[in-house]
Short mmCIF file of C-alpha atoms and ligand atoms in Angstrom, two decimals:
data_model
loop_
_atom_site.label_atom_id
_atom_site.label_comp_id
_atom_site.label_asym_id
_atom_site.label_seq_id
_atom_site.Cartn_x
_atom_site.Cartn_y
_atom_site.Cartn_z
CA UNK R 1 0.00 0.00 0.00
CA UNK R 2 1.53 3.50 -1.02
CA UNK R 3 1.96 6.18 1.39
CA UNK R 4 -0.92 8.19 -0.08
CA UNK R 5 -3.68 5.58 0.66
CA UNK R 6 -2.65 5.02 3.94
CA UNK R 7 -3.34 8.55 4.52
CA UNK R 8 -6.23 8.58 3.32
CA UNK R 9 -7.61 5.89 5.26
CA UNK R 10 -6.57 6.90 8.53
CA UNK R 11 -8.46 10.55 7.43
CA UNK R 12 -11.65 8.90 6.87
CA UNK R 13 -11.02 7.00 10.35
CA UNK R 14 -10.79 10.02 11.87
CA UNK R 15 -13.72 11.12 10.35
CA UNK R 16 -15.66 8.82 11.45
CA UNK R 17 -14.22 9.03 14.92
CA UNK R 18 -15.32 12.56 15.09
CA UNK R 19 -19.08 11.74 13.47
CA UNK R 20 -19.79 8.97 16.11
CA UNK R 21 -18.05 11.62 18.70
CA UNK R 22 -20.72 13.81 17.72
CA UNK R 23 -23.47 11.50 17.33
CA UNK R 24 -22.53 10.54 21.17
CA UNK R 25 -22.56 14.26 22.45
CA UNK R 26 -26.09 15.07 20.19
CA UNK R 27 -27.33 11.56 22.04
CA UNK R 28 -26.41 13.16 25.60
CA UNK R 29 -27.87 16.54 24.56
CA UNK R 30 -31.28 14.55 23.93
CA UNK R 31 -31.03 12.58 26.92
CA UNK R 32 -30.66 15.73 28.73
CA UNK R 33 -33.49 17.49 27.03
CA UNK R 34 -35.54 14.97 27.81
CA UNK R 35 -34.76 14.86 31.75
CA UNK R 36 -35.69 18.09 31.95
CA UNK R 37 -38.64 17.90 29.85
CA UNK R 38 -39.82 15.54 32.64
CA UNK R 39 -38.91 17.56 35.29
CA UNK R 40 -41.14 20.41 33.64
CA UNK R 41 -43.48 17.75 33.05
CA UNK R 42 -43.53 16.69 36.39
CA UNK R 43 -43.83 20.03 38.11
CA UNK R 44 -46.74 20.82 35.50
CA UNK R 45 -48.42 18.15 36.66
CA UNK R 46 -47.84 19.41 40.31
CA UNK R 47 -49.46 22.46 39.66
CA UNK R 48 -52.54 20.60 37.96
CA UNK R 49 -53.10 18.62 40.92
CA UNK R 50 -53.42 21.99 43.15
CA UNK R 51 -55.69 23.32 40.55
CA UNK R 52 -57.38 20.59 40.67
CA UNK R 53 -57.35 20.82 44.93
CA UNK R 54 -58.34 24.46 44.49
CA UNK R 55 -61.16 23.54 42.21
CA UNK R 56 -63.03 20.56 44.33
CA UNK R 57 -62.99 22.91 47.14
CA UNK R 58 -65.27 25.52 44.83
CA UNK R 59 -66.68 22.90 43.07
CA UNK R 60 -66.01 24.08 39.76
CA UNK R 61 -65.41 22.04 37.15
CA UNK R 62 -62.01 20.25 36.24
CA UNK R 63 -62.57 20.48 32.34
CA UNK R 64 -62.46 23.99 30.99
CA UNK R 65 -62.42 24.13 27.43
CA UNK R 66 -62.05 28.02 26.84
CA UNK R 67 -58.72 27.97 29.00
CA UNK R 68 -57.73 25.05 27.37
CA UNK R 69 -58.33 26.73 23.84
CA UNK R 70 -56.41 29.89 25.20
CA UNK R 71 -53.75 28.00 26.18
CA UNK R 72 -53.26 25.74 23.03
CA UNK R 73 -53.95 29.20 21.12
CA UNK R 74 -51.22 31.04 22.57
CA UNK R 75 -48.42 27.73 22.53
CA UNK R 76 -49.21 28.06 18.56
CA UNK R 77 -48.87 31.95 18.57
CA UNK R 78 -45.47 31.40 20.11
CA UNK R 79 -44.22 28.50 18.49
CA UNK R 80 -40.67 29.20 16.73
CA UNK R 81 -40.68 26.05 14.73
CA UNK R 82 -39.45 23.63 13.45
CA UNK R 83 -42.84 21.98 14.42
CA UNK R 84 -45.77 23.02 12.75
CA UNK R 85 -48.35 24.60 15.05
CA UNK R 86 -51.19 21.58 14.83
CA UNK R 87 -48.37 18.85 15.96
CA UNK R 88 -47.76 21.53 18.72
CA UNK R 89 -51.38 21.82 19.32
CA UNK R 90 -51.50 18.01 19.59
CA UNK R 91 -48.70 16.89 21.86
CA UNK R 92 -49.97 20.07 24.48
CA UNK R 93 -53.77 18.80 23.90
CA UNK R 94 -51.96 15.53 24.83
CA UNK R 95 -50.37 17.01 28.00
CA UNK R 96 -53.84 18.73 28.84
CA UNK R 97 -55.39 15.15 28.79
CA UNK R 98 -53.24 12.99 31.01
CA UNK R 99 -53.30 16.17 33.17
CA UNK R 100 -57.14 15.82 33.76
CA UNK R 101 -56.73 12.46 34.04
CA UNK R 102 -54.19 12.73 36.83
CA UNK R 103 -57.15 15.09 38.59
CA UNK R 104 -60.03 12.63 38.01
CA UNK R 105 -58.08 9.91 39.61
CA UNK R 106 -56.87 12.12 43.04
CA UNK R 107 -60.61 13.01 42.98
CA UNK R 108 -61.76 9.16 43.16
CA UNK R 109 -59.37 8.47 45.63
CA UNK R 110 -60.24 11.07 48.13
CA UNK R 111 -63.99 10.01 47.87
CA UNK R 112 -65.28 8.44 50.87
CA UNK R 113 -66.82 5.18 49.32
CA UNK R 114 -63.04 5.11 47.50
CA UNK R 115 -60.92 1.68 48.89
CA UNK R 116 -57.82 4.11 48.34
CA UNK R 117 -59.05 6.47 51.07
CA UNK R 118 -60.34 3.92 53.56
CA UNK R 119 -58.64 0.46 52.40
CA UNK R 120 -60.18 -1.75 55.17
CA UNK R 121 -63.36 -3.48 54.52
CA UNK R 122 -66.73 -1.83 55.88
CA UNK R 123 -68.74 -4.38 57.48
CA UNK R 124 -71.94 -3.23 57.89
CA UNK R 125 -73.75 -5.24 60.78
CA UNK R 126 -77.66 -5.85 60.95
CA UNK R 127 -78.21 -7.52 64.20
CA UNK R 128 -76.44 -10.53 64.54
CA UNK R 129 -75.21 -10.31 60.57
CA UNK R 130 -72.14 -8.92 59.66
CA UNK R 131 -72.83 -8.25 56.16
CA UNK R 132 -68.68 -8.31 54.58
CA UNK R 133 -67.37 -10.06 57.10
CA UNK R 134 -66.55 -13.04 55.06
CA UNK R 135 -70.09 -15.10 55.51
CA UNK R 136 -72.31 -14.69 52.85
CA UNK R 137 -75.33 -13.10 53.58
CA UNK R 138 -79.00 -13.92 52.35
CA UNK R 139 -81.87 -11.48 51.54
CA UNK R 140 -85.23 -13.09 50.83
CA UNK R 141 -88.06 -12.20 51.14
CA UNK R 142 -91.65 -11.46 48.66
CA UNK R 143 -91.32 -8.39 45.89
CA UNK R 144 -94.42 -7.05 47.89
CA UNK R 145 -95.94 -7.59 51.55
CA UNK R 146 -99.47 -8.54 50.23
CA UNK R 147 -100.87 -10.01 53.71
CA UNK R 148 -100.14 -11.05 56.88
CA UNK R 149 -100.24 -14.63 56.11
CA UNK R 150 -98.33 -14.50 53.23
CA UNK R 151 -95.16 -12.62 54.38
CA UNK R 152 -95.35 -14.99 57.82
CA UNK R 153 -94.91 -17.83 55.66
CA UNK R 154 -92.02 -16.90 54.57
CA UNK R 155 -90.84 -15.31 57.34
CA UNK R 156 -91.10 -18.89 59.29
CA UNK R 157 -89.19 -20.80 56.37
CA UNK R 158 -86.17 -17.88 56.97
CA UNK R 159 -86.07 -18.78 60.53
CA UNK R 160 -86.45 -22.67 60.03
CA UNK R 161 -83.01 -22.20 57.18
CA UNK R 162 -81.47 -20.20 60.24
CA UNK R 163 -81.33 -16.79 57.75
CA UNK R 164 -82.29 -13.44 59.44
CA UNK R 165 -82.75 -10.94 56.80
CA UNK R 166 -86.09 -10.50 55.26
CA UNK R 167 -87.29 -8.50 52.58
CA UNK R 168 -90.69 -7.10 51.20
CA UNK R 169 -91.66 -4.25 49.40
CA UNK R 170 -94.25 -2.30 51.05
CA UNK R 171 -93.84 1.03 48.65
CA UNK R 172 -93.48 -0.61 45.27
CA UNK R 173 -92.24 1.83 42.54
CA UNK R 174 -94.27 -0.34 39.60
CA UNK R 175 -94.00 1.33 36.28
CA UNK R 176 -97.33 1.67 35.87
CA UNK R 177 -99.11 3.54 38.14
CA UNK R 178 -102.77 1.34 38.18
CA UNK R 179 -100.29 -1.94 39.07
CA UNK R 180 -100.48 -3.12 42.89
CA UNK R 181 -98.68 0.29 44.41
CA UNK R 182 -98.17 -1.97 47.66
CA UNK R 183 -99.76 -1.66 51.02
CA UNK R 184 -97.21 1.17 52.51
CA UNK R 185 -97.24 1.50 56.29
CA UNK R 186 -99.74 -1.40 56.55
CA UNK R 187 -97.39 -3.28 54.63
CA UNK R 188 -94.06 -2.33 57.01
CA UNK R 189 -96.38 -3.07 60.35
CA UNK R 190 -96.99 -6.50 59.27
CA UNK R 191 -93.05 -6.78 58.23
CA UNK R 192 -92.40 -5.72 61.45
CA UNK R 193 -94.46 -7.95 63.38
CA UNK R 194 -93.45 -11.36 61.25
CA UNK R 195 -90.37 -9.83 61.81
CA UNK R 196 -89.91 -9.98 65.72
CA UNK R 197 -92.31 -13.23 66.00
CA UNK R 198 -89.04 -14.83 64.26
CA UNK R 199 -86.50 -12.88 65.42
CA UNK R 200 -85.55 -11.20 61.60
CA UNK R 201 -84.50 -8.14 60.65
CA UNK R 202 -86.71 -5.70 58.30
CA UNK R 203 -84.84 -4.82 54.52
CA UNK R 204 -87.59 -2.44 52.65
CA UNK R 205 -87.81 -0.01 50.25
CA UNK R 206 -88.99 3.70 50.62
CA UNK R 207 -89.36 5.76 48.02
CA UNK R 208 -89.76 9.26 49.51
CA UNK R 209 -87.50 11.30 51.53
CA UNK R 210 -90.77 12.36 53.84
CA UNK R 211 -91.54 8.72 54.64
CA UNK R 212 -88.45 7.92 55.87
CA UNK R 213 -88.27 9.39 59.19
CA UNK R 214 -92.16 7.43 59.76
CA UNK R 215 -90.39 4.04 58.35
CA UNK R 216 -87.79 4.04 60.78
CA UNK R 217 -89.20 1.86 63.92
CA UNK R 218 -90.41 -1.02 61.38
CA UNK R 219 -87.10 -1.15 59.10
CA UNK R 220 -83.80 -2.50 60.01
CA UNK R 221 -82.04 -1.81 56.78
CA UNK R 222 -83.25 1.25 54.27
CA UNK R 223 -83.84 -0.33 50.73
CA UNK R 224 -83.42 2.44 47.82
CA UNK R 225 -84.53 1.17 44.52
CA UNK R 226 -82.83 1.09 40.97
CA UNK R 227 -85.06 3.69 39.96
CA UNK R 228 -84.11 5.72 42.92
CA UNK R 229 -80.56 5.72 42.85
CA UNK R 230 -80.11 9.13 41.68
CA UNK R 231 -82.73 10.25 43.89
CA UNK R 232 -80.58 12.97 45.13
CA UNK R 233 -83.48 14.07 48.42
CA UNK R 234 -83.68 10.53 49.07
CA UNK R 235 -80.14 9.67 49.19
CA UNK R 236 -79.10 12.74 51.40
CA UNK R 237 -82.27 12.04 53.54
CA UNK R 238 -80.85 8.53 54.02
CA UNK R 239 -77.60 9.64 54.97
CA UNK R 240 -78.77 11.26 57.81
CA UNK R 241 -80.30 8.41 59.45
CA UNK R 242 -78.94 5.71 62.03
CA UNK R 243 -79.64 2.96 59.94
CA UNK R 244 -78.14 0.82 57.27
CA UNK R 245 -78.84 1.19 53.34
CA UNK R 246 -79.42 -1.19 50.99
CA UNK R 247 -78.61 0.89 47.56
CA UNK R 248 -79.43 -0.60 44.47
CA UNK R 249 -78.05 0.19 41.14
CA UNK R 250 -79.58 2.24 38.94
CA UNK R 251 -81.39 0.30 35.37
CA UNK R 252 -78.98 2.36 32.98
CA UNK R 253 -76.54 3.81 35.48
CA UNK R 254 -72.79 2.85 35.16
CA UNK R 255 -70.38 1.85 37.76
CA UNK R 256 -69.06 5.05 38.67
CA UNK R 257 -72.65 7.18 38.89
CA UNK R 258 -73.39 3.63 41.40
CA UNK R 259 -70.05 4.97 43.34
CA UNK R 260 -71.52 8.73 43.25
CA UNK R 261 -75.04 8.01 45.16
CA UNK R 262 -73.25 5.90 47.83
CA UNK R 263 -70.93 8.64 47.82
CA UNK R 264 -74.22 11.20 48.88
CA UNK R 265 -75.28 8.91 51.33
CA UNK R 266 -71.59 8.46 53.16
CA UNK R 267 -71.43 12.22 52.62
CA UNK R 268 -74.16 12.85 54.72
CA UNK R 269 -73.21 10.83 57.38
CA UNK R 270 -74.18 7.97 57.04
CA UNK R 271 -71.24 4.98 56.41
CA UNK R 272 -73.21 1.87 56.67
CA UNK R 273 -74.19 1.20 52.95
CA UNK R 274 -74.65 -1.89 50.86
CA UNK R 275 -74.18 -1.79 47.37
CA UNK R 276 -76.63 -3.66 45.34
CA UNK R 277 -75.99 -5.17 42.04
CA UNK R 278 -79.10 -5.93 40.26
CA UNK R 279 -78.63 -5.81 36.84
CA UNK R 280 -78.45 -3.43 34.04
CA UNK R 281 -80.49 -2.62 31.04
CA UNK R 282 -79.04 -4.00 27.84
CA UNK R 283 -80.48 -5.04 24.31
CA UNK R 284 -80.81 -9.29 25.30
CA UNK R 285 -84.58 -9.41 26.16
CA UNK R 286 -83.71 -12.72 27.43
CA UNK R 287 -83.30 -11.43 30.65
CA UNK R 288 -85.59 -9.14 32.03
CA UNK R 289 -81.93 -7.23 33.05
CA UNK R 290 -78.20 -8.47 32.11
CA UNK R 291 -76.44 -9.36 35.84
CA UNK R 292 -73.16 -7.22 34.90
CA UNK R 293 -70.86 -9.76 37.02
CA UNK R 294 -67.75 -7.46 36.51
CA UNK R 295 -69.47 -5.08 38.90
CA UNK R 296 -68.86 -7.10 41.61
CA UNK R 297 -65.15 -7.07 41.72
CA UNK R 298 -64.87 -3.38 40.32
CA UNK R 299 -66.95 -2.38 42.87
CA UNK R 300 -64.54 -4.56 45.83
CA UNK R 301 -61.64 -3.34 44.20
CA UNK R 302 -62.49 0.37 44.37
CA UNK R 303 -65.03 0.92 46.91
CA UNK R 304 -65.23 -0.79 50.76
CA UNK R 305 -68.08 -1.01 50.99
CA UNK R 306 -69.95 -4.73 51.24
CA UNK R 307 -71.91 -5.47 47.70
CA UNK R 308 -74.85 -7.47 47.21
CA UNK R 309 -76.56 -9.23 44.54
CA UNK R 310 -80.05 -9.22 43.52
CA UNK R 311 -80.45 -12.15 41.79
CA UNK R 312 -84.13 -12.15 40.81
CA UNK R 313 -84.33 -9.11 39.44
CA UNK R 314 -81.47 -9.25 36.69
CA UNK R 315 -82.95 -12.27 35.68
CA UNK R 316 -86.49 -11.52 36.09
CA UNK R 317 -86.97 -15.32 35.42
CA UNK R 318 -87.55 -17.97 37.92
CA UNK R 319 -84.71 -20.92 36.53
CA UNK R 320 -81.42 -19.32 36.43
CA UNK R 321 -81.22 -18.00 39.81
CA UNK R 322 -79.22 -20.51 41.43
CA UNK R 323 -75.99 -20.36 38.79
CA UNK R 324 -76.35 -16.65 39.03
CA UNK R 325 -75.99 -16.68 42.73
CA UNK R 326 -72.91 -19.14 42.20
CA UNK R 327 -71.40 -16.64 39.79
CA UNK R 328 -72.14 -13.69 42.19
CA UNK R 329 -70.50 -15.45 45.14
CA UNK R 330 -67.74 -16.51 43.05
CA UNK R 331 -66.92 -13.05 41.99
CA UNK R 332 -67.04 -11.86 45.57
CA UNK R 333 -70.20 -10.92 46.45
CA UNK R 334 -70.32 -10.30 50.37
CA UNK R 335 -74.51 -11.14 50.03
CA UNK R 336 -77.20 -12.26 47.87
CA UNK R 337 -81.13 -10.90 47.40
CA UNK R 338 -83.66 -13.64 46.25
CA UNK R 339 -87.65 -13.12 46.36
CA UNK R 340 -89.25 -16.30 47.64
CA UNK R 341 -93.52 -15.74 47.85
CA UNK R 342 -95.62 -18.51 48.78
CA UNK R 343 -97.71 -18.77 45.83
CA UNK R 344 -95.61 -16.72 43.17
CA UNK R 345 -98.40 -17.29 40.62
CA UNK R 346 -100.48 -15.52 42.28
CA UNK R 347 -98.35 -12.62 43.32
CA UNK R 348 -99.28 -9.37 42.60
CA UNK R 349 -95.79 -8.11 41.64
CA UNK R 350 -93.16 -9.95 40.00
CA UNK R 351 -94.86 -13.15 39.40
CA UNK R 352 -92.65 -14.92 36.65
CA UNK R 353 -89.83 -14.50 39.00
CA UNK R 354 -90.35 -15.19 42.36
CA UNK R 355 -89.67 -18.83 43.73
CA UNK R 356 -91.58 -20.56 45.92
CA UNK R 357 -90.60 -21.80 49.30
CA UNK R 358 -89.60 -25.48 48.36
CA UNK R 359 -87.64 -23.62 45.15
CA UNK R 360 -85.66 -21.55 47.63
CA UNK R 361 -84.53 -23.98 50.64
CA UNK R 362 -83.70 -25.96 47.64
CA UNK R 363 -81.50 -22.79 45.59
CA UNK R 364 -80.10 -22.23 50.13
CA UNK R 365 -79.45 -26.00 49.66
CA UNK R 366 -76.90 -26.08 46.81
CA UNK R 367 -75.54 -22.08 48.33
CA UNK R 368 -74.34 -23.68 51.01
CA UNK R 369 -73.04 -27.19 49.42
CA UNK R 370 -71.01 -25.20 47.19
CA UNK R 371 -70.01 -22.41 49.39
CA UNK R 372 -70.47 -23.56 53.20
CA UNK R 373 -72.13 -21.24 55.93
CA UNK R 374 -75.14 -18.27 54.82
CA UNK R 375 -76.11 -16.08 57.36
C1 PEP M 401 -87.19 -4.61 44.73
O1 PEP M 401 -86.15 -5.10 45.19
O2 PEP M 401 -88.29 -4.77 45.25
C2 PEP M 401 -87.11 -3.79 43.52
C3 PEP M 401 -88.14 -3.06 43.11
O3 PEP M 401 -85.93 -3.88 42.86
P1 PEP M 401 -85.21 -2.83 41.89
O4 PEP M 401 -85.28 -1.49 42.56
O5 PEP M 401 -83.84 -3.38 41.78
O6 PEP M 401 -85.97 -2.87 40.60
MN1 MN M 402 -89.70 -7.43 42.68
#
């Protein structure tokens, strides 16, 4: 090899020493850039979360789309390139998002149903049941108190399985207002009175923040119907009272407007709430409601609070209750809501789903093969 090409290839060595030199500094430049980026990033996000602080205390609003159009507007105004001023618009829209985002979720967590604010369980306790305590719990009961004689039946079988909490409408919120409206205090006296013949406790709906004060003496646990839930009167009414609540979801509401209506109830004083899944309304007429299983753990995961199951009315059919109940209890359920009647052909609410009282120690039967001890 002459001189003159050795030259030249230790040049273009050189060369290429100096390019991956440069390469390495540019690399270090962008690793530093982006550090600090984060940093900014991060303390951005800082100041969200006070705005967001400053905000739930004046309960305005987290979204604000004019400031967020000022803001975006002005970004583009002073952007000196080499971006153009819609990718600029987009990664800041992008940074305005996860910022919200980042607010929503400190706002869930500091709400009192929230398992991130209080992580233990709430047991809520109804005489001798602890209702999330680890033993399932059974509601049963008829979808309306039509006599004496017909809620004692049931009343007695309860006692006879060793079960305590019995239901029974007494204010029925029917959708149409010439069905059987129930028999309303008449109905709670005779709950009451089958109740403490057996020794069981009371779980019945009222529909109207002036009835609840009345209700008191004859319920043990306040039922508020699906088509209550965002009853916003009745919800802070029944947070101000010394007695458990039996919440049901609302027919179209979703998971977190569920979490919202405990959240009035807790707010206004009152921490001993059930939640009650119950189905949802969907397009499979199957069903009367779809039983949205995935509430169950959702609502365990993110809330303390003990969840129930109402069986009969997601299905709204008489022959699927049992493997419904199994599929509630599987996914966690802390309790389980059936309606037994004596005769449920002749009921005068809810007859196609109701079971009768050889149907339900039979459905208790299997419960407890599968699952050991109901209370
Ligand atoms: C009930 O339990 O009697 C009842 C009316 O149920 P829901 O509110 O879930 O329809
Ligand atoms: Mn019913």
């Amino acid at each position: 090899m002459g001189t003159e090409r050795v030259g030249e290839l230790a040049s273009r060595e050189t060369e290429e020493q100096t390019a991956e030199r440069t390469l390495q500094a540019l690399r270090k430049e962008l690793d530093e850039i982006n550090a600090e980026i984060l940093r900014w990033l991060s303390r951005r996000a800082e100041v969200v979360l006070e705005i967001g602080r400053l905000k739930l205390r004046q309960g305005i609003n987290r979204f604000d789309p004019v400031r967020e159009k000022e803001m975006l507007d002005r970004l583009a105004a002073m952007n000196p390139g080499p971006f153009d001023d819609t990718t600029i618009r987009h990664i800041f829209k992008t940074i305005f998002a996860a910022s919200l985002q980042l607010q929503k979720k400190e706002e869930e967590a500091s709400l009192l149903v929230s398992r991130k604010r209080h992580p233990e369980d709430t047991v809520v306790e109804v005489g001798p049941v602890r209702i999330g305590a680890g033993v399932p719990a059974v509601v049963a009961g008829p979808c309306s108190v039509e006599s004496y004689e017909q809620t004692r039946a049931v009343a007695e079988a309860l006692r006879e399985e060793g079960l305590t909490l019995l239901r029974g409408g007494a204010f029925k919120p029917r959708t149409s207002p010439y069905d059987f409206q129930g028999l309303g205090f008449d109905g709670l006296k005779i709950l009451r009175e089958v109740a403490d013949e057996f020794g069981l406790k009371v779980v019945s709906e009222i529909l109207a923040p002036e009835d609840l004060e009345m209700a008191l003496p004859y319920i043990d646990v306040v039922q508020i119907g699906a088509r209550n839930m965002q009853n916003f009167a009745l919800l802070k009414a029944a947070g101000h009272i010394d007695r458990p609540v039996l919440l049901k979801r609302g027919l179209s509401a979703t998971i977190e407007e569920f979490k919202y209506a405990a959240e009035y109830i807790l707010a206004h004083g009152n921490p001993n709430v059930i939640l009650c899944e119950r189905g949802i309304r969907t397009f499979e007429r199957a069903t009367r409601n779809t039983l949205d299983i995935s509430a169950v753990p959702i609502l365990k995961a993110e809330t303390h609070l003990p969840v129930c199951v109402d069986v009969t009315h997601a299905a709204g059919r008489r022959d699927i209750l049992l493997p419904l109940a199994k599929a509630a209890l599987a996914a966690g359920a802390d309790a389980l809501m059936i309606e037994v009647h004596p005769q449920p052909e002749v009921a005068l609410s809810d007859a196609q789903q109701q079971v009768n009282i050889p149907e339900f120690r039979a459905w208790l039967g299997e419960i407890r093969r599968m699952f050991g001890a109901v209370v």
